[in-house]
Amino acid sequence: MTDTTPIDALKNNVIAPQVHLIAGRSEPSQDGAVLDVLSPRDGRQLTTIADGGSDDVDRAVASARRCFDNGAWSQMALGGRKNILIRLAELIEEHAWELAVLGVRDNGTEINMALKAEPGSAASTFRYYAEAIDKVYGEIAPTTQQILGLIEREPMGVVAAIVPWNFPLMIGAWKIAPALAAGNSVVIKPAETASLSLLRLAQIALEAGLPPGVLNVVTGRGEIAGEALALHNDVDILAFTGSGAVGRRLLEYSARSNLKQVYLELGGKSPNIIFSDAPDLEKAAAAAVNGIFRNSGQVCVSGSRLLVQRDIYREFLSRVVEGAAQLKVGDPLDVTSNIGAVNNLQQLEKNLNYVAIAEREGAKRCSGGERILSETGGYYMQPTVFSDVTADMRIAREEIFGPILGVTPFDDEAEAVSIANATDYGLAAGVWTSNLTTAHRMIRSIKAGVVHVNCYGGTDITVPMGGMKQSGNGYDKSLHALEKYSALKTAWIDLG
Ligand code: NAD
Protein backbone atom coordinates (compact mmCIF):
# COMPACT_ATOMS: atom_id res chain seq x y z
CA MET A 1 0.00 0.00 0.00
CA THR A 2 1.23 3.52 -0.73
CA ASP A 3 0.21 6.98 0.32
CA THR A 4 -2.00 7.16 -2.75
CA THR A 5 -4.67 5.29 -0.75
CA PRO A 6 -7.98 7.11 -0.25
CA ILE A 7 -7.50 7.09 3.54
CA ASP A 8 -6.92 10.83 3.84
CA ALA A 9 -10.11 11.57 1.97
CA LEU A 10 -12.13 9.24 4.21
CA LYS A 11 -10.64 9.46 7.66
CA ASN A 12 -12.06 12.81 8.75
CA ASN A 13 -15.53 12.56 7.20
CA VAL A 14 -18.20 13.61 9.63
CA ILE A 15 -20.24 10.54 10.53
CA ALA A 16 -23.91 11.35 10.99
CA PRO A 17 -25.67 9.88 14.04
CA GLN A 18 -26.39 6.25 13.24
CA VAL A 19 -29.70 4.45 13.78
CA HIS A 20 -31.05 0.92 13.38
CA LEU A 21 -31.85 -0.56 9.98
CA ILE A 22 -35.26 -2.18 10.32
CA ALA A 23 -37.47 -3.28 7.42
CA GLY A 24 -35.09 -1.49 5.05
CA ARG A 25 -35.53 1.86 6.79
CA SER A 26 -33.26 3.85 9.08
CA GLU A 27 -35.06 3.92 12.40
CA PRO A 28 -34.07 5.55 15.68
CA SER A 29 -34.73 3.74 18.92
CA GLN A 30 -38.37 3.88 19.98
CA ASP A 31 -37.38 5.90 23.06
CA GLY A 32 -34.82 8.01 21.18
CA ALA A 33 -31.89 6.73 23.29
CA VAL A 34 -28.39 6.91 21.84
CA LEU A 35 -24.88 5.79 22.80
CA ASP A 36 -21.72 7.77 22.15
CA VAL A 37 -19.19 6.13 19.84
CA LEU A 38 -15.62 6.97 20.81
CA SER A 39 -12.72 6.60 18.44
CA PRO A 40 -9.96 4.34 19.80
CA ARG A 41 -7.53 6.39 17.67
CA ASP A 42 -7.87 9.48 19.85
CA GLY A 43 -10.59 8.85 22.43
CA ARG A 44 -12.79 11.53 20.87
CA GLN A 45 -16.47 11.18 20.09
CA LEU A 46 -17.00 10.03 16.51
CA THR A 47 -20.77 9.88 16.38
CA THR A 48 -23.67 8.20 18.17
CA ILE A 49 -25.51 4.96 17.55
CA ALA A 50 -29.06 4.09 18.54
CA ASP A 51 -29.23 2.45 21.95
CA GLY A 52 -31.69 -0.31 21.08
CA GLY A 53 -34.26 -1.65 23.52
CA SER A 54 -36.69 -4.54 23.45
CA ASP A 55 -39.22 -2.55 21.36
CA ASP A 56 -36.62 -2.08 18.66
CA VAL A 57 -35.67 -5.74 18.78
CA ASP A 58 -39.37 -6.66 18.50
CA ARG A 59 -39.72 -4.48 15.40
CA ALA A 60 -36.62 -5.97 13.79
CA VAL A 61 -37.63 -9.57 14.52
CA ALA A 62 -41.16 -8.87 13.24
CA SER A 63 -39.70 -7.47 10.03
CA ALA A 64 -37.47 -10.52 9.58
CA ARG A 65 -40.41 -12.86 10.27
CA ARG A 66 -42.69 -11.02 7.82
CA CYS A 67 -40.13 -11.36 5.05
CA PHE A 68 -39.62 -14.99 5.85
CA ASP A 69 -43.31 -15.77 5.83
CA ASN A 70 -44.14 -13.82 2.68
CA GLY A 71 -41.41 -15.68 0.81
CA ALA A 72 -39.80 -12.49 -0.57
CA TRP A 73 -36.44 -14.07 0.10
CA SER A 74 -37.07 -17.53 1.52
CA GLN A 75 -38.94 -18.63 -1.60
CA MET A 76 -37.12 -16.57 -4.19
CA ALA A 77 -35.75 -18.66 -7.09
CA LEU A 78 -32.29 -19.84 -6.13
CA GLY A 79 -30.74 -18.07 -9.13
CA GLY A 80 -32.24 -14.79 -7.93
CA ARG A 81 -30.87 -15.20 -4.42
CA LYS A 82 -27.51 -16.11 -5.81
CA ASN A 83 -27.33 -13.07 -8.10
CA ILE A 84 -28.18 -10.69 -5.27
CA LEU A 85 -25.51 -12.11 -2.96
CA ILE A 86 -22.94 -12.01 -5.76
CA ARG A 87 -23.89 -8.40 -6.45
CA LEU A 88 -23.45 -7.70 -2.75
CA ALA A 89 -19.94 -9.19 -2.87
CA GLU A 90 -19.13 -6.94 -5.83
CA LEU A 91 -20.47 -3.86 -4.08
CA ILE A 92 -18.44 -4.66 -0.96
CA GLU A 93 -15.36 -4.76 -3.16
CA GLU A 94 -16.29 -1.47 -4.79
CA HIS A 95 -16.76 0.09 -1.34
CA ALA A 96 -13.75 -1.68 0.21
CA TRP A 97 -11.83 1.42 1.26
CA GLU A 98 -14.92 3.16 2.59
CA LEU A 99 -15.92 0.11 4.65
CA ALA A 100 -12.40 -0.55 5.91
CA VAL A 101 -11.72 3.04 6.99
CA LEU A 102 -15.15 3.40 8.58
CA GLY A 103 -14.60 0.17 10.52
CA VAL A 104 -11.14 1.20 11.69
CA ARG A 105 -12.50 4.51 12.94
CA ASP A 106 -14.58 2.77 15.59
CA ASN A 107 -12.69 -0.49 16.12
CA GLY A 108 -9.02 0.51 15.86
CA THR A 109 -7.59 -2.37 13.77
CA GLU A 110 -4.51 -1.40 11.74
CA ILE A 111 -5.70 -0.51 8.23
CA ASN A 112 -3.38 -2.89 6.37
CA MET A 113 -4.97 -5.79 8.17
CA ALA A 114 -8.50 -4.35 8.22
CA LEU A 115 -8.63 -3.92 4.46
CA LYS A 116 -7.94 -7.61 3.86
CA ALA A 117 -9.72 -9.06 6.86
CA GLU A 118 -12.83 -6.92 6.74
CA PRO A 119 -14.22 -6.00 3.28
CA GLY A 120 -11.85 -8.52 1.69
CA SER A 121 -13.13 -11.47 3.75
CA ALA A 122 -16.71 -10.26 3.73
CA ALA A 123 -16.78 -10.11 -0.07
CA SER A 124 -15.29 -13.57 -0.46
CA THR A 125 -17.70 -14.95 2.14
CA PHE A 126 -20.78 -13.59 0.35
CA ARG A 127 -19.47 -14.83 -3.00
CA TYR A 128 -18.73 -18.30 -1.62
CA TYR A 129 -22.19 -18.81 -0.12
CA ALA A 130 -23.88 -17.26 -3.16
CA GLU A 131 -22.14 -19.85 -5.32
CA ALA A 132 -23.11 -22.63 -2.91
CA ILE A 133 -26.83 -21.86 -3.10
CA ASP A 134 -27.54 -24.03 -6.13
CA LYS A 135 -24.96 -26.69 -5.45
CA VAL A 136 -26.38 -28.32 -2.36
CA TYR A 137 -28.61 -31.30 -3.12
CA GLY A 138 -31.14 -33.22 -1.05
CA GLU A 139 -30.85 -36.96 -0.49
CA ILE A 140 -32.88 -40.12 -0.91
CA ALA A 141 -32.59 -42.49 2.03
CA PRO A 142 -31.69 -46.15 1.34
CA THR A 143 -35.06 -47.46 2.51
CA THR A 144 -36.96 -50.51 1.24
CA GLN A 145 -38.35 -50.57 -2.32
CA GLN A 146 -41.86 -49.67 -1.14
CA ILE A 147 -40.80 -46.45 0.49
CA LEU A 148 -39.32 -43.24 -0.84
CA GLY A 149 -37.47 -41.47 1.96
CA LEU A 150 -36.70 -37.89 0.93
CA ILE A 151 -34.28 -35.77 2.94
CA GLU A 152 -34.26 -32.07 2.22
CA ARG A 153 -32.91 -29.01 3.92
CA GLU A 154 -35.16 -26.05 4.56
CA PRO A 155 -34.44 -22.65 6.06
CA MET A 156 -35.11 -22.22 9.77
CA GLY A 157 -36.76 -18.80 9.77
CA VAL A 158 -35.32 -15.89 11.74
CA VAL A 159 -31.61 -15.97 12.54
CA ALA A 160 -30.27 -13.63 15.22
CA ALA A 161 -26.56 -12.88 15.17
CA ILE A 162 -24.59 -11.15 17.92
CA VAL A 163 -21.00 -10.28 17.09
CA PRO A 164 -17.95 -8.79 18.83
CA TRP A 165 -15.88 -5.69 18.14
CA ASN A 166 -12.93 -7.36 16.44
CA PHE A 167 -13.55 -7.86 12.72
CA PRO A 168 -17.27 -6.97 12.68
CA LEU A 169 -17.56 -7.26 8.88
CA MET A 170 -15.71 -10.54 8.57
CA ILE A 171 -17.43 -12.22 11.51
CA GLY A 172 -20.75 -10.61 10.61
CA ALA A 173 -20.46 -11.98 7.07
CA TRP A 174 -19.63 -15.45 8.42
CA LYS A 175 -23.11 -15.45 10.02
CA ILE A 176 -25.16 -13.36 7.58
CA ALA A 177 -24.00 -14.93 4.30
CA PRO A 178 -24.74 -18.62 5.04
CA ALA A 179 -27.95 -17.67 6.90
CA LEU A 180 -29.21 -15.70 3.87
CA ALA A 181 -27.95 -18.29 1.39
CA ALA A 182 -30.03 -20.91 3.20
CA GLY A 183 -33.11 -18.67 2.82
CA ASN A 184 -33.43 -17.24 6.33
CA SER A 185 -34.01 -13.65 7.42
CA VAL A 186 -31.50 -12.07 9.80
CA VAL A 187 -31.35 -9.61 12.68
CA ILE A 188 -27.78 -8.74 13.66
CA LYS A 189 -26.57 -6.85 16.72
CA PRO A 190 -23.01 -5.55 16.39
CA ALA A 191 -20.82 -4.73 19.38
CA GLU A 192 -21.55 -1.30 20.80
CA THR A 193 -17.98 -0.19 20.03
CA ALA A 194 -17.94 -1.49 16.42
CA SER A 195 -21.27 -1.00 14.68
CA LEU A 196 -20.52 1.44 11.89
CA SER A 197 -19.23 -0.84 9.13
CA LEU A 198 -21.97 -3.44 9.64
CA LEU A 199 -24.65 -0.76 9.40
CA ARG A 200 -23.12 0.38 6.12
CA LEU A 201 -22.91 -3.20 4.86
CA ALA A 202 -26.64 -3.65 5.47
CA GLN A 203 -27.40 -0.52 3.44
CA ILE A 204 -25.20 -1.80 0.63
CA ALA A 205 -27.16 -5.08 0.74
CA LEU A 206 -30.31 -3.10 -0.07
CA GLU A 207 -28.53 -1.56 -3.07
CA ALA A 208 -27.60 -5.08 -4.16
CA GLY A 209 -31.31 -5.94 -4.27
CA LEU A 210 -31.84 -7.75 -0.97
CA PRO A 211 -35.55 -7.29 -0.19
CA PRO A 212 -36.01 -4.74 2.62
CA GLY A 213 -36.50 -6.43 5.99
CA VAL A 214 -34.50 -9.57 5.19
CA LEU A 215 -31.40 -8.15 6.89
CA ASN A 216 -31.98 -5.91 9.93
CA VAL A 217 -29.40 -4.31 12.18
CA VAL A 218 -30.18 -3.33 15.76
CA THR A 219 -27.41 -1.47 17.57
CA GLY A 220 -26.97 -0.99 21.28
CA ARG A 221 -25.79 -2.59 24.48
CA GLY A 222 -25.37 -6.30 24.92
CA GLU A 223 -27.22 -6.49 28.19
CA ILE A 224 -30.23 -4.66 26.71
CA ALA A 225 -30.59 -5.16 22.94
CA GLY A 226 -28.49 -8.34 22.89
CA GLU A 227 -30.40 -9.87 25.76
CA ALA A 228 -33.78 -8.96 24.20
CA LEU A 229 -32.73 -10.61 20.95
CA ALA A 230 -31.45 -13.74 22.66
CA LEU A 231 -34.63 -14.05 24.74
CA HIS A 232 -36.93 -13.44 21.80
CA ASN A 233 -39.49 -16.18 21.25
CA ASP A 234 -39.66 -15.62 17.51
CA VAL A 235 -35.94 -16.12 16.87
CA ASP A 236 -35.15 -19.63 15.65
CA ILE A 237 -31.36 -19.59 15.76
CA LEU A 238 -28.88 -17.49 17.68
CA ALA A 239 -25.39 -17.37 16.20
CA PHE A 240 -22.88 -15.72 18.51
CA THR A 241 -19.23 -14.79 18.48
CA GLY A 242 -17.81 -13.31 21.66
CA SER A 243 -16.72 -14.15 25.16
CA GLY A 244 -17.47 -17.31 27.09
CA ALA A 245 -19.16 -15.33 29.85
CA VAL A 246 -21.76 -13.97 27.43
CA GLY A 247 -21.99 -17.32 25.62
CA ARG A 248 -23.06 -18.96 28.89
CA ARG A 249 -25.81 -16.40 29.35
CA LEU A 250 -27.10 -16.98 25.85
CA LEU A 251 -27.60 -20.67 26.58
CA GLU A 252 -29.60 -19.65 29.65
CA TYR A 253 -31.68 -17.19 27.61
CA SER A 254 -32.47 -19.94 25.15
CA ALA A 255 -33.55 -22.22 27.98
CA ARG A 256 -35.69 -19.45 29.47
CA SER A 257 -37.37 -18.65 26.15
CA ASN A 258 -38.10 -20.87 23.15
CA LEU A 259 -35.12 -23.28 23.19
CA LYS A 260 -33.74 -21.61 20.08
CA GLN A 261 -30.58 -23.26 18.80
CA VAL A 262 -27.51 -21.41 20.05
CA TYR A 263 -24.18 -21.57 18.21
CA LEU A 264 -21.20 -20.18 20.08
CA GLU A 265 -17.82 -19.10 18.73
CA LEU A 266 -15.96 -18.14 21.87
CA GLY A 267 -12.50 -17.24 23.09
CA GLY A 268 -9.18 -19.01 23.08
CA LYS A 269 -5.83 -19.34 24.83
CA SER A 270 -4.02 -20.89 21.94
CA PRO A 271 -0.60 -22.56 22.24
CA ASN A 272 2.03 -22.00 19.57
CA ILE A 273 4.60 -24.78 20.04
CA ILE A 274 8.15 -24.52 18.76
CA PHE A 275 10.21 -27.70 18.67
CA SER A 276 13.95 -27.29 18.31
CA ASP A 277 13.82 -29.08 14.94
CA ALA A 278 11.50 -26.40 13.50
CA PRO A 279 12.43 -25.98 9.83
CA ASP A 280 13.05 -22.23 10.04
CA LEU A 281 13.38 -20.59 13.46
CA GLU A 282 13.50 -17.11 12.00
CA LYS A 283 10.19 -17.66 10.22
CA ALA A 284 8.74 -19.28 13.36
CA ALA A 285 9.74 -16.29 15.49
CA ALA A 286 8.25 -13.82 13.01
CA ALA A 287 5.02 -15.84 12.89
CA ALA A 288 4.89 -16.05 16.69
CA VAL A 289 5.17 -12.25 16.91
CA ASN A 290 2.56 -11.69 14.23
CA GLY A 291 0.35 -14.43 15.67
CA ILE A 292 -0.13 -12.59 18.96
CA PHE A 293 0.32 -8.89 18.26
CA ARG A 294 -1.74 -8.21 15.10
CA ASN A 295 -4.85 -6.20 15.91
CA SER A 296 -3.35 -5.56 19.38
CA GLY A 297 -3.95 -9.21 20.29
CA GLN A 298 -7.71 -8.85 19.71
CA VAL A 299 -7.92 -11.97 17.60
CA CYS A 300 -9.72 -15.03 18.93
CA VAL A 301 -7.09 -17.41 17.51
CA SER A 302 -4.10 -15.38 18.80
CA GLY A 303 -1.16 -17.55 19.76
CA SER A 304 -1.05 -16.08 23.25
CA ARG A 305 0.93 -18.97 24.75
CA LEU A 306 4.31 -19.60 23.18
CA LEU A 307 5.77 -22.97 24.18
CA VAL A 308 9.43 -23.37 23.24
CA GLN A 309 11.61 -26.48 23.57
CA ARG A 310 14.13 -25.87 26.29
CA ASP A 311 17.32 -26.21 24.22
CA ILE A 312 16.34 -23.26 22.01
CA TYR A 313 14.28 -21.40 24.63
CA ARG A 314 16.63 -18.47 25.38
CA GLU A 315 17.66 -17.95 21.76
CA PHE A 316 14.07 -18.09 20.51
CA LEU A 317 12.85 -15.78 23.25
CA SER A 318 15.44 -13.18 22.18
CA ARG A 319 14.25 -13.39 18.59
CA VAL A 320 10.66 -12.84 19.69
CA VAL A 321 11.52 -9.92 21.98
CA GLU A 322 13.53 -8.38 19.14
CA GLY A 323 10.62 -8.90 16.70
CA ALA A 324 8.16 -7.31 19.11
CA ALA A 325 10.43 -4.29 19.55
CA GLN A 326 10.42 -3.67 15.82
CA LEU A 327 6.64 -3.32 15.60
CA LYS A 328 5.38 0.20 15.22
CA VAL A 329 2.29 0.88 17.31
CA GLY A 330 0.36 3.90 16.13
CA ASP A 331 -2.60 5.46 14.40
CA PRO A 332 -4.44 2.53 12.79
CA LEU A 333 -5.12 4.72 9.75
CA ASP A 334 -1.40 5.30 9.19
CA VAL A 335 -0.29 2.62 6.71
CA THR A 336 3.13 2.47 8.38
CA SER A 337 1.64 1.29 11.70
CA ASN A 338 2.03 -2.44 12.30
CA ILE A 339 -0.37 -2.37 15.24
CA GLY A 340 -3.29 -0.03 15.75
CA ALA A 341 -5.32 0.76 18.83
CA VAL A 342 -6.99 -1.34 21.50
CA ASN A 343 -10.72 -1.13 20.84
CA ASN A 344 -11.78 0.57 24.07
CA LEU A 345 -10.46 1.98 27.31
CA GLN A 346 -11.94 -0.80 29.43
CA GLN A 347 -10.05 -3.43 27.41
CA LEU A 348 -6.83 -1.40 27.64
CA GLU A 349 -7.22 -1.25 31.43
CA LYS A 350 -7.89 -4.99 31.51
CA ASN A 351 -4.66 -5.59 29.56
CA LEU A 352 -2.63 -3.42 31.95
CA ASN A 353 -4.16 -5.22 34.91
CA TYR A 354 -2.96 -8.54 33.48
CA VAL A 355 0.56 -7.11 33.26
CA ALA A 356 0.40 -6.43 37.00
CA ILE A 357 -1.08 -9.88 37.70
CA ALA A 358 1.67 -11.60 35.66
CA GLU A 359 4.38 -9.74 37.57
CA ARG A 360 2.79 -10.57 40.90
CA GLU A 361 2.67 -14.24 39.95
CA GLY A 362 6.39 -14.28 39.08
CA ALA A 363 6.48 -14.04 35.28
CA LYS A 364 9.38 -12.00 33.94
CA ARG A 365 8.50 -8.99 31.81
CA CYS A 366 10.95 -8.97 28.86
CA SER A 367 9.38 -6.14 26.91
CA GLY A 368 6.45 -3.77 26.70
CA GLY A 369 3.67 -3.71 29.27
CA GLU A 370 2.83 0.00 29.12
CA ARG A 371 0.17 2.23 27.66
CA ILE A 372 1.75 4.52 25.07
CA LEU A 373 0.82 7.55 22.98
CA SER A 374 -1.63 8.60 25.68
CA GLU A 375 -1.08 12.24 24.61
CA THR A 376 -3.16 11.38 21.52
CA GLY A 377 -6.07 10.36 23.74
CA GLY A 378 -6.04 7.00 21.92
CA TYR A 379 -5.88 3.51 23.43
CA TYR A 380 -2.44 2.21 22.51
CA MET A 381 -0.39 -0.48 24.21
CA GLN A 382 3.11 -1.81 23.69
CA PRO A 383 3.49 -5.40 22.51
CA THR A 384 4.32 -7.22 25.72
CA VAL A 385 6.36 -10.39 26.25
CA PHE A 386 6.58 -12.34 29.50
CA SER A 387 9.02 -15.22 29.93
CA ASP A 388 9.21 -17.91 32.59
CA VAL A 389 5.45 -18.32 32.47
CA THR A 390 4.16 -21.49 34.11
CA ALA A 391 0.95 -23.28 33.18
CA ASP A 392 -0.75 -22.40 36.48
CA MET A 393 -0.34 -18.61 36.09
CA ARG A 394 -3.40 -16.58 35.19
CA ILE A 395 -1.76 -15.21 32.03
CA ALA A 396 -1.35 -18.82 30.89
CA ARG A 397 -4.95 -19.79 31.59
CA GLU A 398 -7.19 -16.79 31.01
CA GLU A 399 -7.96 -15.14 27.72
CA ILE A 400 -6.69 -11.55 27.85
CA PHE A 401 -7.57 -10.47 24.30
CA GLY A 402 -4.69 -8.01 24.33
CA PRO A 403 -1.08 -7.72 23.07
CA ILE A 404 0.41 -9.92 25.78
CA LEU A 405 2.46 -13.04 25.09
CA GLY A 406 3.50 -15.60 27.71
CA VAL A 407 6.51 -17.78 26.91
CA THR A 408 6.95 -21.18 28.57
CA PRO A 409 9.72 -23.79 28.11
CA PHE A 410 9.06 -27.51 27.66
CA ASP A 411 11.34 -30.55 27.50
CA ASP A 412 9.63 -33.05 25.23
CA GLU A 413 6.56 -33.77 23.16
CA ALA A 414 4.57 -35.22 26.06
CA GLU A 415 5.14 -32.13 28.16
CA ALA A 416 4.26 -29.85 25.24
CA VAL A 417 0.93 -31.66 24.79
CA SER A 418 0.20 -31.56 28.48
CA ILE A 419 0.83 -27.80 28.74
CA ALA A 420 -0.99 -27.11 25.47
CA ASN A 421 -4.13 -28.86 26.70
CA ALA A 422 -4.02 -27.41 30.22
CA THR A 423 -6.69 -24.83 29.48
CA ASP A 424 -10.47 -24.69 29.26
CA TYR A 425 -10.17 -23.43 25.70
CA GLY A 426 -9.61 -25.32 22.46
CA LEU A 427 -9.71 -22.88 19.58
CA ALA A 428 -6.36 -22.95 17.74
CA ALA A 429 -2.77 -24.14 18.03
CA GLY A 430 0.52 -24.02 16.14
CA VAL A 431 3.21 -26.69 15.87
CA TRP A 432 6.64 -26.10 14.36
CA THR A 433 8.72 -29.18 13.59
CA SER A 434 10.52 -30.85 10.68
CA ASN A 435 9.39 -34.25 11.86
CA LEU A 436 6.25 -35.31 10.03
CA THR A 437 5.41 -37.94 12.62
CA THR A 438 5.68 -35.44 15.48
CA ALA A 439 3.46 -33.05 13.53
CA HIS A 440 0.75 -35.67 12.98
CA ARG A 441 0.89 -36.87 16.58
CA MET A 442 0.54 -33.29 17.79
CA ILE A 443 -2.42 -32.66 15.47
CA ARG A 444 -4.15 -35.65 17.05
CA SER A 445 -3.18 -34.85 20.63
CA ILE A 446 -4.02 -31.17 20.84
CA LYS A 447 -7.62 -30.35 21.59
CA ALA A 448 -8.21 -27.42 19.27
CA GLY A 449 -10.43 -26.62 16.31
CA VAL A 450 -7.43 -25.90 14.11
CA VAL A 451 -3.77 -26.90 14.38
CA HIS A 452 -1.41 -24.91 12.17
CA VAL A 453 1.78 -26.70 11.18
CA ASN A 454 4.92 -24.71 10.37
CA CYS A 455 2.84 -21.56 10.16
CA TYR A 456 0.56 -19.67 12.51
CA GLY A 457 -2.76 -18.33 11.26
CA GLY A 458 -3.80 -18.46 7.66
CA THR A 459 -7.14 -19.79 6.53
CA ASP A 460 -9.80 -19.18 3.94
CA ILE A 461 -13.51 -19.48 3.54
CA THR A 462 -13.33 -23.12 2.41
CA VAL A 463 -12.28 -24.45 5.82
CA PRO A 464 -14.54 -24.53 8.87
CA MET A 465 -13.68 -22.50 11.93
CA GLY A 466 -14.86 -23.62 15.32
CA GLY A 467 -13.65 -24.44 18.77
CA MET A 468 -13.45 -27.43 21.06
CA LYS A 469 -14.00 -27.44 24.83
CA GLN A 470 -15.10 -24.00 26.07
CA SER A 471 -14.18 -22.30 22.80
CA GLY A 472 -17.63 -23.02 21.49
CA ASN A 473 -19.79 -25.28 19.40
CA GLY A 474 -20.71 -25.28 15.73
CA TYR A 475 -18.69 -23.86 12.85
CA ASP A 476 -18.42 -20.70 10.88
CA LYS A 477 -17.20 -20.83 7.26
CA SER A 478 -17.18 -23.60 4.65
CA LEU A 479 -20.19 -25.65 3.53
CA HIS A 480 -20.45 -27.02 7.08
CA ALA A 481 -21.69 -23.63 8.29
CA LEU A 482 -24.69 -23.87 5.96
CA GLU A 483 -25.91 -26.87 7.93
CA LYS A 484 -26.65 -24.90 11.06
CA TYR A 485 -28.88 -22.44 9.22
CA SER A 486 -31.19 -25.08 7.81
CA ALA A 487 -33.31 -27.89 9.22
CA LEU A 488 -33.40 -31.43 7.88
CA LYS A 489 -36.89 -32.19 6.63
CA THR A 490 -37.77 -35.74 5.72
CA ALA A 491 -40.68 -37.14 3.78
CA TRP A 492 -41.71 -40.78 4.08
CA ILE A 493 -43.66 -41.73 0.98
CA ASP A 494 -45.43 -45.07 0.70
CA LEU A 495 -45.12 -46.27 -2.89
CA GLY A 496 -47.51 -49.11 -2.08
P1 NAD B 1 -18.43 -9.92 24.37
O1 NAD B 1 -18.85 -11.31 24.67
O2 NAD B 1 -18.26 -8.97 25.48
O3 NAD B 1 -19.48 -9.23 23.39
C1 NAD B 1 -19.84 -9.84 22.18
C2 NAD B 1 -21.23 -9.36 21.78
O4 NAD B 1 -22.16 -9.82 22.77
C3 NAD B 1 -21.38 -7.85 21.70
O5 NAD B 1 -22.20 -7.52 20.62
C4 NAD B 1 -22.07 -7.52 23.01
O6 NAD B 1 -22.85 -6.35 22.94
C5 NAD B 1 -22.98 -8.73 23.17
N1 NAD B 1 -23.43 -8.98 24.55
C6 NAD B 1 -22.80 -8.64 25.71
N2 NAD B 1 -23.57 -9.01 26.76
C7 NAD B 1 -24.68 -9.60 26.27
C8 NAD B 1 -25.83 -10.20 26.85
N3 NAD B 1 -26.01 -10.24 28.18
N4 NAD B 1 -26.77 -10.71 26.03
C9 NAD B 1 -26.62 -10.69 24.69
N5 NAD B 1 -25.54 -10.12 24.07
C10 NAD B 1 -24.60 -9.58 24.86
O7 NAD B 1 -17.14 -10.07 23.47
P2 NAD B 1 -16.17 -8.92 22.92
O8 NAD B 1 -15.43 -8.41 24.09
O9 NAD B 1 -16.93 -7.99 22.04
O10 NAD B 1 -15.23 -9.79 21.97
C11 NAD B 1 -14.16 -10.47 22.44
C12 NAD B 1 -14.45 -11.95 22.60
O11 NAD B 1 -14.90 -12.52 21.38
C13 NAD B 1 -13.20 -12.72 22.96
O12 NAD B 1 -13.50 -13.67 23.94
C14 NAD B 1 -12.82 -13.40 21.66
O13 NAD B 1 -12.01 -14.53 21.77
C15 NAD B 1 -14.16 -13.72 21.11
N6 NAD B 1 -14.08 -14.00 19.66
C16 NAD B 1 -14.24 -15.29 19.22
C17 NAD B 1 -14.14 -15.58 17.86
C18 NAD B 1 -14.32 -17.00 17.34
O14 NAD B 1 -14.52 -17.16 16.13
N7 NAD B 1 -14.26 -18.02 18.16
C19 NAD B 1 -13.85 -14.56 16.96
C20 NAD B 1 -13.69 -13.26 17.45
C21 NAD B 1 -13.80 -12.98 18.81
Coordinates of N, CA and C in Angstrom, one line a residue, residues 6 28 53 84-85 111 145 172 192 196 277 306 379 387 445:
P6 N -7.0 6.1 -0.5 CA -8.0 7.1 -0.2 C -8.2 7.4 1.2
P28 N -34.7 5.3 14.4 CA -34.1 5.6 15.7 C -34.7 4.6 16.7
G53 N -33.6 -1.0 22.4 CA -34.3 -1.6 23.5 C -35.1 -2.8 23.0
I84 N -28.2 -11.8 -6.2 CA -28.2 -10.7 -5.3 C -27.0 -10.8 -4.3
L85 N -26.7 -12.0 -3.9 CA -25.5 -12.1 -3.0 C -24.2 -11.9 -3.7
I111 N -5.0 -0.5 9.5 CA -5.7 -0.5 8.2 C -5.2 -1.6 7.3
Q145 N -37.8 -50.9 -1.0 CA -38.4 -50.6 -2.3 C -39.7 -49.9 -2.2
G172 N -19.4 -10.8 11.0 CA -20.8 -10.6 10.6 C -21.1 -11.4 9.3
E192 N -21.3 -2.7 20.7 CA -21.6 -1.3 20.8 C -20.4 -0.4 20.4
L196 N -20.4 0.6 13.1 CA -20.5 1.4 11.9 C -20.4 0.7 10.6
D277 N 13.5 -28.7 16.3 CA 13.8 -29.1 14.9 C 12.9 -28.3 14.0
L306 N 3.2 -19.1 24.0 CA 4.3 -19.6 23.2 C 5.1 -20.6 24.0
Y379 N -6.1 4.7 22.5 CA -5.9 3.5 23.4 C -4.8 2.6 22.9
S387 N 8.4 -13.9 30.0 CA 9.0 -15.2 29.9 C 8.8 -15.9 31.3
S445 N -3.2 -35.0 19.2 CA -3.2 -34.9 20.6 C -3.7 -33.5 21.1

